[in-house]
Coordinates of C-alpha atoms in Angstrom, one line a residue:
X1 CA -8.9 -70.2 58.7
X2 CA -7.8 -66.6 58.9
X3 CA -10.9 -63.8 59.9
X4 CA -10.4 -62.3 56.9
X5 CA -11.6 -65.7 54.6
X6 CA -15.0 -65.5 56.6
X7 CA -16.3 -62.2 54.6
X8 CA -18.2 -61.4 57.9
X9 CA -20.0 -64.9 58.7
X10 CA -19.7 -66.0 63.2
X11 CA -16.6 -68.1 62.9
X12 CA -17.6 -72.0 64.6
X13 CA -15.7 -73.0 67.8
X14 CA -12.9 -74.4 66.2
X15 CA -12.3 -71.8 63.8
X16 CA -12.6 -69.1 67.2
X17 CA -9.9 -70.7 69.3
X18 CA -7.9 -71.2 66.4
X19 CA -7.9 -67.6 66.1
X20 CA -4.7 -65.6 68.1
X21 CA -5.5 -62.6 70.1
X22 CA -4.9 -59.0 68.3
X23 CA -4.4 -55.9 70.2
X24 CA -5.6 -52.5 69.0
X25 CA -5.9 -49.1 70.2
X26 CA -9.9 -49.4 69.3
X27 CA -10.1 -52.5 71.1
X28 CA -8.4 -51.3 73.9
X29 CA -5.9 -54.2 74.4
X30 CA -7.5 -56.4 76.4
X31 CA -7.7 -59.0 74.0
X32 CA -11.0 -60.4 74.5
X33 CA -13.0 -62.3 71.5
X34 CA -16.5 -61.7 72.8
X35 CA -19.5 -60.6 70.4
X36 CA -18.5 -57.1 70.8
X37 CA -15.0 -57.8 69.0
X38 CA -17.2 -59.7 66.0
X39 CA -19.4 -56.7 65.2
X40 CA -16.7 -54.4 65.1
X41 CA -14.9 -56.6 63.0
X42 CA -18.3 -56.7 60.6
X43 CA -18.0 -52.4 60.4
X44 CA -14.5 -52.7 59.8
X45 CA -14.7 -55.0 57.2
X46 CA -17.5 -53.0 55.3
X47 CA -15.2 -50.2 55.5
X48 CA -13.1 -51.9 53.9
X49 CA -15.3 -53.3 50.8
X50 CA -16.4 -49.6 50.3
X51 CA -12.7 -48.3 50.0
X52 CA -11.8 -51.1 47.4
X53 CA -14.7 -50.3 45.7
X54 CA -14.2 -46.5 45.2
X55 CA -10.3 -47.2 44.4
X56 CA -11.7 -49.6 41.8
X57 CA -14.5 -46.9 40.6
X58 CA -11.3 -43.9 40.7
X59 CA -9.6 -46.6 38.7
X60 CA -11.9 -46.7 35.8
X61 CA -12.6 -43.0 36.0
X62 CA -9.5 -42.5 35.1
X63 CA -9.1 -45.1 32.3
X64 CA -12.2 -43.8 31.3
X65 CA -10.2 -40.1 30.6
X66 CA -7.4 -40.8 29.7
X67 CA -8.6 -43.0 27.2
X68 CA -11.1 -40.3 25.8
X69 CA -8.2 -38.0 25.3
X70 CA -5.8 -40.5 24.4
X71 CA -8.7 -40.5 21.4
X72 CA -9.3 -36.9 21.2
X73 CA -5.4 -36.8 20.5
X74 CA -5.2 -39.4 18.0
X75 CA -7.8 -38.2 16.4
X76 CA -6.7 -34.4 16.4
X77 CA -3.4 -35.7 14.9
X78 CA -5.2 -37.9 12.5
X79 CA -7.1 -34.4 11.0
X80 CA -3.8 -32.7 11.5
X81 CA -2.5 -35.2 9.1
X82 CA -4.9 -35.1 6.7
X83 CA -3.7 -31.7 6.0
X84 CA -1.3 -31.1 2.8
X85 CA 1.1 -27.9 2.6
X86 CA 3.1 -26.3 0.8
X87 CA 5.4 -23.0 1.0
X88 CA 3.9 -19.8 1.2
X89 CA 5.6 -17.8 -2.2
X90 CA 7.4 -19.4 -5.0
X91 CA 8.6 -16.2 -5.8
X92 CA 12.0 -14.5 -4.4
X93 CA 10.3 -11.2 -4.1
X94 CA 7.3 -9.4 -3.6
X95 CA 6.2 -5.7 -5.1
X96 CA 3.7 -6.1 -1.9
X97 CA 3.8 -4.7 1.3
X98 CA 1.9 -5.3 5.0
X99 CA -0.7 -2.7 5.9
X100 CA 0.3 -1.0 8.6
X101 CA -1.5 -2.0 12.3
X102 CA -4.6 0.2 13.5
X103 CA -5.0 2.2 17.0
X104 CA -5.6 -1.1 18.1
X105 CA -2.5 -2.8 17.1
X106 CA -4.6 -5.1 15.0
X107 CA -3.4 -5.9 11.0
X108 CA -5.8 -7.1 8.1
X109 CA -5.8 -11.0 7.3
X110 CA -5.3 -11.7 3.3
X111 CA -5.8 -15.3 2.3
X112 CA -5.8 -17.0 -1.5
X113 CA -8.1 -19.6 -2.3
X114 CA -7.3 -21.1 -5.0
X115 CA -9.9 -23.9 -7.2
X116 CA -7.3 -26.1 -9.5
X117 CA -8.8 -28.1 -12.6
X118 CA -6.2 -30.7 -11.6
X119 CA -6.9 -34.0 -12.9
X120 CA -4.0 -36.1 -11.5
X121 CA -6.5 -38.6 -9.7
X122 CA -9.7 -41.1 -10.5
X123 CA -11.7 -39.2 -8.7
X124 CA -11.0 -36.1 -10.1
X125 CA -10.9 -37.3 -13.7
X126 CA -14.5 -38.8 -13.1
X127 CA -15.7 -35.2 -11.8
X128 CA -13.8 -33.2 -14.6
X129 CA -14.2 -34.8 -17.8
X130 CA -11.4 -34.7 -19.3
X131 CA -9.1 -37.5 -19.4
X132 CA -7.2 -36.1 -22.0
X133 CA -5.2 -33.7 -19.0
X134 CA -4.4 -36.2 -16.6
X135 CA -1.3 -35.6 -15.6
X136 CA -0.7 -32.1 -17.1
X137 CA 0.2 -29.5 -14.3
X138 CA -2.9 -27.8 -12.6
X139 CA -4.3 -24.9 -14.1
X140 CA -5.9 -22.1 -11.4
X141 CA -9.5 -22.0 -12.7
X142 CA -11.0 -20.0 -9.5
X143 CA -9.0 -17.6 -7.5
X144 CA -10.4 -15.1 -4.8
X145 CA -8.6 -13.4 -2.0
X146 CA -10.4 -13.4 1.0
X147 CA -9.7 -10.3 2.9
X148 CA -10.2 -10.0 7.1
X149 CA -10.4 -6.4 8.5
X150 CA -8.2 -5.7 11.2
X151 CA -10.7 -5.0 13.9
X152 CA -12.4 -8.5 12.0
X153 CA -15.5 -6.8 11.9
X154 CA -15.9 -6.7 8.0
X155 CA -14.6 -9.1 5.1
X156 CA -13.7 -9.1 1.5
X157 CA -13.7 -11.7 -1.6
X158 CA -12.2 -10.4 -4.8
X159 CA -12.0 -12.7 -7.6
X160 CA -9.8 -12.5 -10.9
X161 CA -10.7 -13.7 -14.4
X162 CA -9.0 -16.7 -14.8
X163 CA -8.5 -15.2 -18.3
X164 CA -6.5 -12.1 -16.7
X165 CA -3.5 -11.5 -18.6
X166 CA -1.0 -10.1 -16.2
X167 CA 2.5 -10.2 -15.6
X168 CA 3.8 -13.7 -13.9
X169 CA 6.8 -13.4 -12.3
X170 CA 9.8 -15.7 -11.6
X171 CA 9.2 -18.9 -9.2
X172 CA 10.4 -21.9 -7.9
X173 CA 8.7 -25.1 -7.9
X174 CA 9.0 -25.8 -4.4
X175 CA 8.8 -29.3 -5.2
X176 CA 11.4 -30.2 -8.2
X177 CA 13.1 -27.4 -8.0
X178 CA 12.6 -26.1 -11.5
X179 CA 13.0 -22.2 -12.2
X180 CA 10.0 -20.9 -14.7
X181 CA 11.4 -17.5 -15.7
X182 CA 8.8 -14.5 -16.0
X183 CA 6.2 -14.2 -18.2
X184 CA 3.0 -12.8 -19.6
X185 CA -0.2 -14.8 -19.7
X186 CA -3.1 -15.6 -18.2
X187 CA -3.3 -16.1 -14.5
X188 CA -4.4 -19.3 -14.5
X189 CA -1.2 -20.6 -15.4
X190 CA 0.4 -19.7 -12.7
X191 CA 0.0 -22.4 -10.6
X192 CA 1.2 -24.7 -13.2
X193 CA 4.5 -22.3 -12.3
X194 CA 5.9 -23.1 -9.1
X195 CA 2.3 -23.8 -6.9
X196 CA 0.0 -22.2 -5.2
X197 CA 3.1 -20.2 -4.2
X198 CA 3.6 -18.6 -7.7
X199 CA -0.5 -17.8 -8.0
X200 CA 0.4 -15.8 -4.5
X201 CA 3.3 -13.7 -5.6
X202 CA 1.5 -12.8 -8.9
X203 CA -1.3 -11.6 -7.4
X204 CA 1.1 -9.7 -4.7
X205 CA 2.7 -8.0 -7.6
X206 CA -0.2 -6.7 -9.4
X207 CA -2.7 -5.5 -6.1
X208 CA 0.6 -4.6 -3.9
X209 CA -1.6 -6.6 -1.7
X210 CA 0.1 -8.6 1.4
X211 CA -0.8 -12.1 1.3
X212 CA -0.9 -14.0 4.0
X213 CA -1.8 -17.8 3.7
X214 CA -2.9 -19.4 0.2
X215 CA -5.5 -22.6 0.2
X216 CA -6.0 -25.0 -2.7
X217 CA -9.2 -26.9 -2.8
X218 CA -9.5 -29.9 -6.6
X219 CA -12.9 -31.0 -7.6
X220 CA -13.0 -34.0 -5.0
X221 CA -12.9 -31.5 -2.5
X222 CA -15.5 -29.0 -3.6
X223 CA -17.9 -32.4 -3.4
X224 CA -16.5 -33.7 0.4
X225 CA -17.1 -29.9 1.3
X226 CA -20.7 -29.8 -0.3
X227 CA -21.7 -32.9 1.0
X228 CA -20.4 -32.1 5.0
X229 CA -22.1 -29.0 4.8
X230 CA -25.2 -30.3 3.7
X231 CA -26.2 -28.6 0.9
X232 CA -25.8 -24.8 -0.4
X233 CA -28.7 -23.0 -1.7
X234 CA -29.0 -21.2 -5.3
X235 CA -31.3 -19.4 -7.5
X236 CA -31.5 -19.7 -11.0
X237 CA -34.3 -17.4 -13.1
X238 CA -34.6 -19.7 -15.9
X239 CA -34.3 -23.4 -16.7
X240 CA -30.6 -24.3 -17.0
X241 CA -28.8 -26.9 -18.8
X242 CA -25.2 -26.7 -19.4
X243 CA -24.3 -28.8 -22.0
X244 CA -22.3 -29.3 -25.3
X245 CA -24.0 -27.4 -28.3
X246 CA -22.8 -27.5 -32.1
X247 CA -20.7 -24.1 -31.4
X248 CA -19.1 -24.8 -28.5
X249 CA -18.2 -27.9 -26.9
X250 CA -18.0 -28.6 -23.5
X251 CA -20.1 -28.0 -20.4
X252 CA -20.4 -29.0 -16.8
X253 CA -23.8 -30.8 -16.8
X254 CA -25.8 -28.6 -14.4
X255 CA -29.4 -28.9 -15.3
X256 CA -32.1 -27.5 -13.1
X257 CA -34.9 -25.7 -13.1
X258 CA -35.6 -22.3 -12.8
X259 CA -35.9 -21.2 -9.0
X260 CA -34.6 -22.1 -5.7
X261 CA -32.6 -24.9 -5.1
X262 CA -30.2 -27.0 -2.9
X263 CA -27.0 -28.2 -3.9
X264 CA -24.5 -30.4 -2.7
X265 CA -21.9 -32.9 -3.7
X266 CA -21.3 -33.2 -7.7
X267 CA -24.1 -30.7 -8.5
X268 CA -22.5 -28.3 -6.5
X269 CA -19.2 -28.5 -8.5
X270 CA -21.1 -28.2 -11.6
X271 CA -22.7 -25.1 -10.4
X272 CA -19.1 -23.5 -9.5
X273 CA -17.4 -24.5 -12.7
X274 CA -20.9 -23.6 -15.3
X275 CA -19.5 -21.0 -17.6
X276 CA -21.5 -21.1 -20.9
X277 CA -25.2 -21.3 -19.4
X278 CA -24.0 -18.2 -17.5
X279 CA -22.6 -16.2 -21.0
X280 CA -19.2 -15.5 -19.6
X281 CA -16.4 -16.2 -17.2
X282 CA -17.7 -12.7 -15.5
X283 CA -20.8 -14.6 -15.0
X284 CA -18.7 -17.6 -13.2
X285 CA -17.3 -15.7 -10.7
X286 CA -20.7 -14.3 -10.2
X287 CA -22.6 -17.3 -9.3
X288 CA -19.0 -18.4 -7.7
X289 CA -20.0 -15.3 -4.9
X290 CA -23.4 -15.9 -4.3
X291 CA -22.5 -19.9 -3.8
X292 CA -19.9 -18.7 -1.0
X293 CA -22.6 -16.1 0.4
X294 CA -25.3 -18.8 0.8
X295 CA -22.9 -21.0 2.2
X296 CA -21.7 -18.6 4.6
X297 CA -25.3 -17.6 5.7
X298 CA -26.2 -22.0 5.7
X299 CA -23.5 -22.5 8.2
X300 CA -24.2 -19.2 10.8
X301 CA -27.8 -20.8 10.4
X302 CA -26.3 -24.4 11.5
X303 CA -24.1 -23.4 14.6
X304 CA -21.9 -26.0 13.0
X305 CA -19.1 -24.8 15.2
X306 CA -20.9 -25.7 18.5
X307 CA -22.3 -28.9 17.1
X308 CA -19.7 -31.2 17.8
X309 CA -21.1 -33.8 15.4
X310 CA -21.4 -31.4 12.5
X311 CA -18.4 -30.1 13.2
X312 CA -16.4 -33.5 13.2
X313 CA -17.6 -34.1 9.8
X314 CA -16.6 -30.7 8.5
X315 CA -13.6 -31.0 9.8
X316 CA -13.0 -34.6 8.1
X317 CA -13.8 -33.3 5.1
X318 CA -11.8 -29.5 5.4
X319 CA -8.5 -31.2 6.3
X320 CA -9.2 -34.0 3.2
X321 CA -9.8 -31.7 0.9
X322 CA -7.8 -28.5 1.4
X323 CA -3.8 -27.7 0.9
X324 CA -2.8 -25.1 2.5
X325 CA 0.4 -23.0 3.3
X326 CA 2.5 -24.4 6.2
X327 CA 2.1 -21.2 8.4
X328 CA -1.6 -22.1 8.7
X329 CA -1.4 -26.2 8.0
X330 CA -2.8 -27.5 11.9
X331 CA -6.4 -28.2 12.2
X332 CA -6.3 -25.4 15.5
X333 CA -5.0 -22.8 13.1
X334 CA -7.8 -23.6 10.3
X335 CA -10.4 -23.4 13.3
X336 CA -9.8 -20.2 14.1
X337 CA -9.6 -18.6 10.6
X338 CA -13.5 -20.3 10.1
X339 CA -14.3 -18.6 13.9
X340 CA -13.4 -15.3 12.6
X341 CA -14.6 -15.6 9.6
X342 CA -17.7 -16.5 11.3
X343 CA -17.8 -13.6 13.9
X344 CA -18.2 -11.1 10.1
X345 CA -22.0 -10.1 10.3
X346 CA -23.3 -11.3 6.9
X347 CA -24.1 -7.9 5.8
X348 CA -20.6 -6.4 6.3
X349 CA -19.1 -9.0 3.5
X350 CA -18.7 -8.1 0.6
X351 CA -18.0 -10.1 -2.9
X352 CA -16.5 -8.6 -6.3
X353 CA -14.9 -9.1 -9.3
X354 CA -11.7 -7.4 -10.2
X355 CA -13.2 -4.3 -12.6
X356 CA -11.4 -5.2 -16.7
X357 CA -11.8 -4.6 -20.1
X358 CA -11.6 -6.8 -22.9
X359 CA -7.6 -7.2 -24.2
X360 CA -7.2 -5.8 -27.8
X361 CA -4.4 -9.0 -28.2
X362 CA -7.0 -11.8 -27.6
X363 CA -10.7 -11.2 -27.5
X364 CA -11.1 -14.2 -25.3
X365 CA -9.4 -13.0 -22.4
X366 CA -9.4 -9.5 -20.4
X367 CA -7.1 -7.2 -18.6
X368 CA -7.3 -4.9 -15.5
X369 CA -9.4 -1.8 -15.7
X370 CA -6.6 0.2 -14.4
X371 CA -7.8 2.8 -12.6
X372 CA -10.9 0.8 -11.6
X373 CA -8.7 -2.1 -10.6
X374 CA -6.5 0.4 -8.6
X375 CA -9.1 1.7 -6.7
X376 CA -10.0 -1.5 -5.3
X377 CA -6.3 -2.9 -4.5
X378 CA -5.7 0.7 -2.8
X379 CA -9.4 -0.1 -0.7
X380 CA -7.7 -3.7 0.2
X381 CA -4.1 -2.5 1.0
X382 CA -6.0 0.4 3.3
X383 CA -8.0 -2.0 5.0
X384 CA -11.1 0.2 3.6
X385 CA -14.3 -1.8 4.0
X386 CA -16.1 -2.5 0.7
X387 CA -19.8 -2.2 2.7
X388 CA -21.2 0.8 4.2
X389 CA -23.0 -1.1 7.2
X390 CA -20.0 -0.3 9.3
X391 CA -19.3 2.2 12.0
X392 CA -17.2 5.2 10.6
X393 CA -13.3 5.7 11.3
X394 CA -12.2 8.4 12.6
X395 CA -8.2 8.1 12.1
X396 CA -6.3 6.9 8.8
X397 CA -3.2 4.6 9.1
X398 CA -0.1 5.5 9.8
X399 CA 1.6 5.2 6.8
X400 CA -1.0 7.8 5.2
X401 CA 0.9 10.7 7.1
X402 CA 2.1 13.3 4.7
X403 CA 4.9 14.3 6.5
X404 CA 8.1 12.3 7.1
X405 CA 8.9 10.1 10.0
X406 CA 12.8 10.0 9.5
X407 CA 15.5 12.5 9.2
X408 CA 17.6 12.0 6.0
X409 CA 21.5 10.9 6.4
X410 CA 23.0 13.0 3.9
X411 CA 22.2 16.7 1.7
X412 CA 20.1 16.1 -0.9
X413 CA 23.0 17.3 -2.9
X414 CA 25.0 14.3 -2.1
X415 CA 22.3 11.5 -2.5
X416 CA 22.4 9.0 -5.1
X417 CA 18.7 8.5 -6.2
X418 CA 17.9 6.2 -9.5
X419 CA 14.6 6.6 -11.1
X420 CA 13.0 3.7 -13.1
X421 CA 10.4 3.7 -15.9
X422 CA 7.6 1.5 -14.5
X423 CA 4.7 3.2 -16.8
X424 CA 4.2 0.0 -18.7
X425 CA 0.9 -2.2 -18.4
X426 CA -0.2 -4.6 -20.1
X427 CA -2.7 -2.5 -22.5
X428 CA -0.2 0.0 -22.9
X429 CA 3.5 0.7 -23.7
X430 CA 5.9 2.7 -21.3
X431 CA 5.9 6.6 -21.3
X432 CA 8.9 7.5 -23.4
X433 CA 11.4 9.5 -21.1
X434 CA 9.5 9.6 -18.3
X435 CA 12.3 8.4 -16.0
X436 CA 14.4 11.6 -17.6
X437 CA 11.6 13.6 -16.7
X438 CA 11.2 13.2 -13.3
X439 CA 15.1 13.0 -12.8
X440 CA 15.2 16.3 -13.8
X441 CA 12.3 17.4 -11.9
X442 CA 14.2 16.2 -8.8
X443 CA 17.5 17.7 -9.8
X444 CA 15.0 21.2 -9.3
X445 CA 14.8 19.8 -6.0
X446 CA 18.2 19.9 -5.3
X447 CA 18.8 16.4 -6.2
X448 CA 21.8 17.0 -8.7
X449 CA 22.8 13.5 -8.7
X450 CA 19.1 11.7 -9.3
X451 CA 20.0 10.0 -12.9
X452 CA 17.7 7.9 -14.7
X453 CA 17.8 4.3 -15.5
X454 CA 18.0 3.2 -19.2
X455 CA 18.2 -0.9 -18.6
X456 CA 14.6 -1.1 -19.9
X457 CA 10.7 -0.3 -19.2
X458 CA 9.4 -1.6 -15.6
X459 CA 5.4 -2.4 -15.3
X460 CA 4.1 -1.1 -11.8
X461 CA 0.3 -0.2 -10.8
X462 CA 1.6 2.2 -8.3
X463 CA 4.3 5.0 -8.1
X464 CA 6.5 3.6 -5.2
X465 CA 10.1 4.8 -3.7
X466 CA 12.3 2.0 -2.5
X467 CA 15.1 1.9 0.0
X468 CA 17.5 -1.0 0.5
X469 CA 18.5 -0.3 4.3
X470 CA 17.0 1.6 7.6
X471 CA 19.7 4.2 7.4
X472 CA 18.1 5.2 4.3
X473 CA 14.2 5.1 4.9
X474 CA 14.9 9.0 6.1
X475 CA 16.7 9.8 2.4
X476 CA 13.6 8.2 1.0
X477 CA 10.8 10.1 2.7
X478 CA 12.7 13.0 2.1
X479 CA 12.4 12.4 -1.8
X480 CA 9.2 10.9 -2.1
X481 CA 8.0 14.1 -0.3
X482 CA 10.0 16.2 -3.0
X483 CA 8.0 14.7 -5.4
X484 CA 4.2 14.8 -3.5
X485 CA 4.0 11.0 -3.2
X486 CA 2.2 9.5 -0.1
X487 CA 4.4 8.3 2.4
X488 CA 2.7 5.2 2.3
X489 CA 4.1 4.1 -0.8
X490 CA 7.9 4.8 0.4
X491 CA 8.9 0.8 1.1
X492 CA 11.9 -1.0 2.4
X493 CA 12.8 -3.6 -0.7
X494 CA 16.0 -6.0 -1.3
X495 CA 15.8 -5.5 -4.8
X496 CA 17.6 -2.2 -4.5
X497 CA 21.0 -0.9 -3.9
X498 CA 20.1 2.4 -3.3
X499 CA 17.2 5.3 -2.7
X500 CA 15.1 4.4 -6.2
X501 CA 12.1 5.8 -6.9
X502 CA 9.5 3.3 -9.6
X503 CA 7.2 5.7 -11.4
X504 CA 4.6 3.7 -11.9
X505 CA 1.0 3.6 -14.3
X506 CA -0.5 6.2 -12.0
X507 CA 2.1 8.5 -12.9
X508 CA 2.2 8.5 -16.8
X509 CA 1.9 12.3 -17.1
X510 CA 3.4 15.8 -15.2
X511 CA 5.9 16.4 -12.6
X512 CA 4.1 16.3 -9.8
X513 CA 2.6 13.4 -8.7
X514 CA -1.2 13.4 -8.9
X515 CA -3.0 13.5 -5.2
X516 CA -4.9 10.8 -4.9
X517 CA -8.4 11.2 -2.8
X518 CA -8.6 8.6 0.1
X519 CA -10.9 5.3 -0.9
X520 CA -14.2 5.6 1.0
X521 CA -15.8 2.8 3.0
X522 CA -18.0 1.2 0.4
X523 CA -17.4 3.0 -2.4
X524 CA -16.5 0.9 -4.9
X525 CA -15.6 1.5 -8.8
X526 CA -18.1 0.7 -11.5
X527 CA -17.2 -2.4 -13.3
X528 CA -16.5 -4.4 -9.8
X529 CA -19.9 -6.4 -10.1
X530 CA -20.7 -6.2 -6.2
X531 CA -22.9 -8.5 -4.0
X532 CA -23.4 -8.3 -0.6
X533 CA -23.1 -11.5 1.8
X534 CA -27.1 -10.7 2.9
X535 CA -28.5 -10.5 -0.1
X536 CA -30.7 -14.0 -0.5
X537 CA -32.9 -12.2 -3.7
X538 CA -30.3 -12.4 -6.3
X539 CA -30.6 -15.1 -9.1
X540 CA -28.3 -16.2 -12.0
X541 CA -29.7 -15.5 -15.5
X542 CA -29.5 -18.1 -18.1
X543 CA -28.2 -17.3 -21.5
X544 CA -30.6 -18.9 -24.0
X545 CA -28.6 -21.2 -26.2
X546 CA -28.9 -23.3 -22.5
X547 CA -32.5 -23.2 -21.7
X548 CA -34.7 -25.7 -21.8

């Protein structure tokens, strides 16, 4: 029997002369098999149990890891496949334009969330009502841009009517491929257009507003998201029941009484989609921004994003129920939009609803309050904070300069510049001549070859000049300060051949184009139905056909 089949036991007498002689430098060499030779044997063979057993411990250890993030990899690819996406603009062009970086090199961060009515699934037939749709394309019920300040220090949520009737303009349908030419209707139809993509570009067109990433969210989703977050809390001042009366049919079955309250999973989505208890689609939007407040203020109160528990289940439920454009469709990318988000101070967000007035063509919808609307799409495009809990700049963008950054090419004698009639909106007709007008009033200039363009009336907010090519941007500059527009609305565009300059809405009158006084941080227009992200005292009122 060899010395190693003993485990340590005195070998008998025939099992010791059975054993050969072994020569070692720690035995010296002399060979000898006294009891000296069997205790040493007994250390070295301990020695050797405790090696195999911390090789066999490292060996588990490391199972152990690499198993856990073998897991932590499956399941970060199991959320990141959860995640639908889509492209970011259906459209070919945008009217918008990025706002330029601050001292700090930092840029804003403009996303779309959109809420569709779609009712293309079980689940969502069962939460919507109306089996009637299923199938039809999704309409865009709820849309608010969510706007990041550059420094990320303040934030922005601007809804529109989804009875806005605005200009839609041409998309794609990313998905079949069909072209929906461009129209004028409501805004909710634009997703039934080309996507979440087409919603984007028509809101880029009528703020001039950059927009970065777009995120869809159906009525299964506002329920997974409710329920992971545990509950949202509301305020209502008077007992509510929103249900189908003789006059108008309809209703999202919120009833509760008057008070505070906590909602989550279906009675959540019946408090963002109540219209009628509320009196008005205004009213929506309202209770809409004090749902997103609360929930806002519930999750900074949770340190969900350092409860790994929590946060697992929000997760689950963010990547199930949200599509999202592909620049932003990874579950590390949706992470760090809800960490900034989160770093905003509660009191330095801001909610709103786009100011409008009642459209003489339809009663039941509503257009933009022009120079209301303005205001605010000028606030967002110069990253102006809607609060006034901020510290106070002290520098303006770049793009503000009055003074041109670019040498022209050519004499103003010799430049080609086309000027387009853009003074349509969609309460009022175009300015008659007022393309003529301002041609001439270049010509003055020295512009003898500005002519104006008769192919038909433009719609534009804002007055802009357009250049096709760098070598240009100089020429441009050049005219727009000829005419005393801001050099901030001089913009590189495709969609021109030459130096063109759009007079827009805010330029329906004169020769000179009207100086606009810079937006101040938190002055907002009337009409724009404010609420600040700290305010927990404000409650819904209940119109009274749906008390009880």
């Amino acid at each position: 029997m060899a010395q190693s089949e003993v485990r340590g036991k005195v070998p008998a007498v025939e099992d010791t002369m059975a054993l050969k002689p072994q020569t070692s430098a720690a035995s010296g060499g002399s060979g000898r098999r006294g009891g000296g030779r069997r205790a040493g044997g007994a250390k070295t063979e301990r020695r050797r149990r405790r090696r195999r057993v911390l090789r066999w411990s490292a060996s588990v250890l490391t199972m152990v890891i690499l198993g856990t993030a073998a897991a932590g990899y499956l399941y970060y690819e199991h959320l990141n496949g959860n995640i639908q996406k889509g492209r970011r603009s259906s459209a070919d062009d945008s009217k918008a334009h990025r706002t330029q970086p601050n001292a700090a090199g930092q840029t804003p961060l403009n996303i779309l969330l959109i809420g569709s009515d779609s009712r293309n699934s079980d689940e969502n037939v069962k939460l919507g009502g109306s089996r009637d749709h299923r199938g039809d394309p999704p309409l865009a019920d709820v849309q608010m841009l969510i706007h990041l300040s550059a420094d990320r220090k303040s934030a922005a949520m601007v809804s529109i009517p989804r009875d806005t009737r605005v200009d839609i303009p041409k998309c794609t349908d990313p998905d079949t491929g069909k072209v929906y030419p461009p129209t004028n209707d409501i805004i909710n139809v634009s997703l039934a257009r080309g996507g979440a993509g087409c919603t984007l570009a028509t809101w880029e067109n009528l703020t001039g507003v950059y927009i970065d990433h777009w995120m869809t969210i159906d009525f299964a989703g506002v329920v997974r998201m409710a329920d992971a977050i545990g509950g949202v809390d509301v305020c209502v001042r008077q007992n509510v029941w929103d249900h189908p009366t003789p006059r108008v049919s309809g209703g999202s079955g919120l009833k509760m009484r008057a008070g505070e309250h906590k909602v989550k999973g279906e009675q959540a989505l019946q408090w963002l989609r109540t219209r009628h208890a509320w009196g008005s689609d205004l009213m929506r939007a309202r209770a809409q921004h004090m749902y997103l407040n609360s929930m806002i203020r519930t999750l900074k109160k949770q340190n969900v994003f350092t409860d790994t528990g929590r946060l697992m289940d929000l997760a689950e439920a963010a990547t199930k129920s949200l599509k999202v454009s592909e620049e932003i469709g990874t579950v590390k990318k949706l992470y760090d939009l809800g960490m900034q988000m989160k770093a905003v101070p509660s009191n330095r967000i801001t909610s709103l609803t786009m100011p409008n007035v009642r459209d003489p063509q339809d009663g039941n919808h509503v257009l933009p309050d022009q120079a209301n609307a303005a205001k605010v799409w000028q606030m967002l495009q110069d990253d102006v904070p809607f609060d006034k809990n901020g510290e106070k700049s002290a520098s303006k963008p770049a793009a503000d300069k009055a003074e041109p950054t670019r040498k022209p090419s050519v004499d103003a004698s010799r430049l080609g510049v086309l000027v387009q009639n853009a003074t349509r909106t969609s309460a009022e007709g175009p300015v008659p001549q007022r393309a003529r007008a301002i041609g001439q009033a270049l010509a003055q200039q020295g512009y003898v070859r500005a002519s104006a363009d008769t192919t038909g009336s433009l719609s534009e907010d804002k007055t802009v000049v357009r250049y096709p090519s760098a070598d240009l941007e100089g020429d441009a500059q050049a005219v727009a300060k000829a005419l005393g527009i801001p050099m901030g609305s001089v913009r590189k565009s495709t969609d021109v051949s030459g130096v063109t300059v759009v007079v827009g809405a805010d330029w329906r009158t004169g020769t000179a184009y009207p100086k606009q006084s810079a937006p101040k941080a938190g002055d907002l227009p009337e009409g724009s139905d404010a609420v600040n992200g700290s305010d927990t005292t404000k409650c819904m009122d209940v119109y009274d056909v749906y008390r009880w």
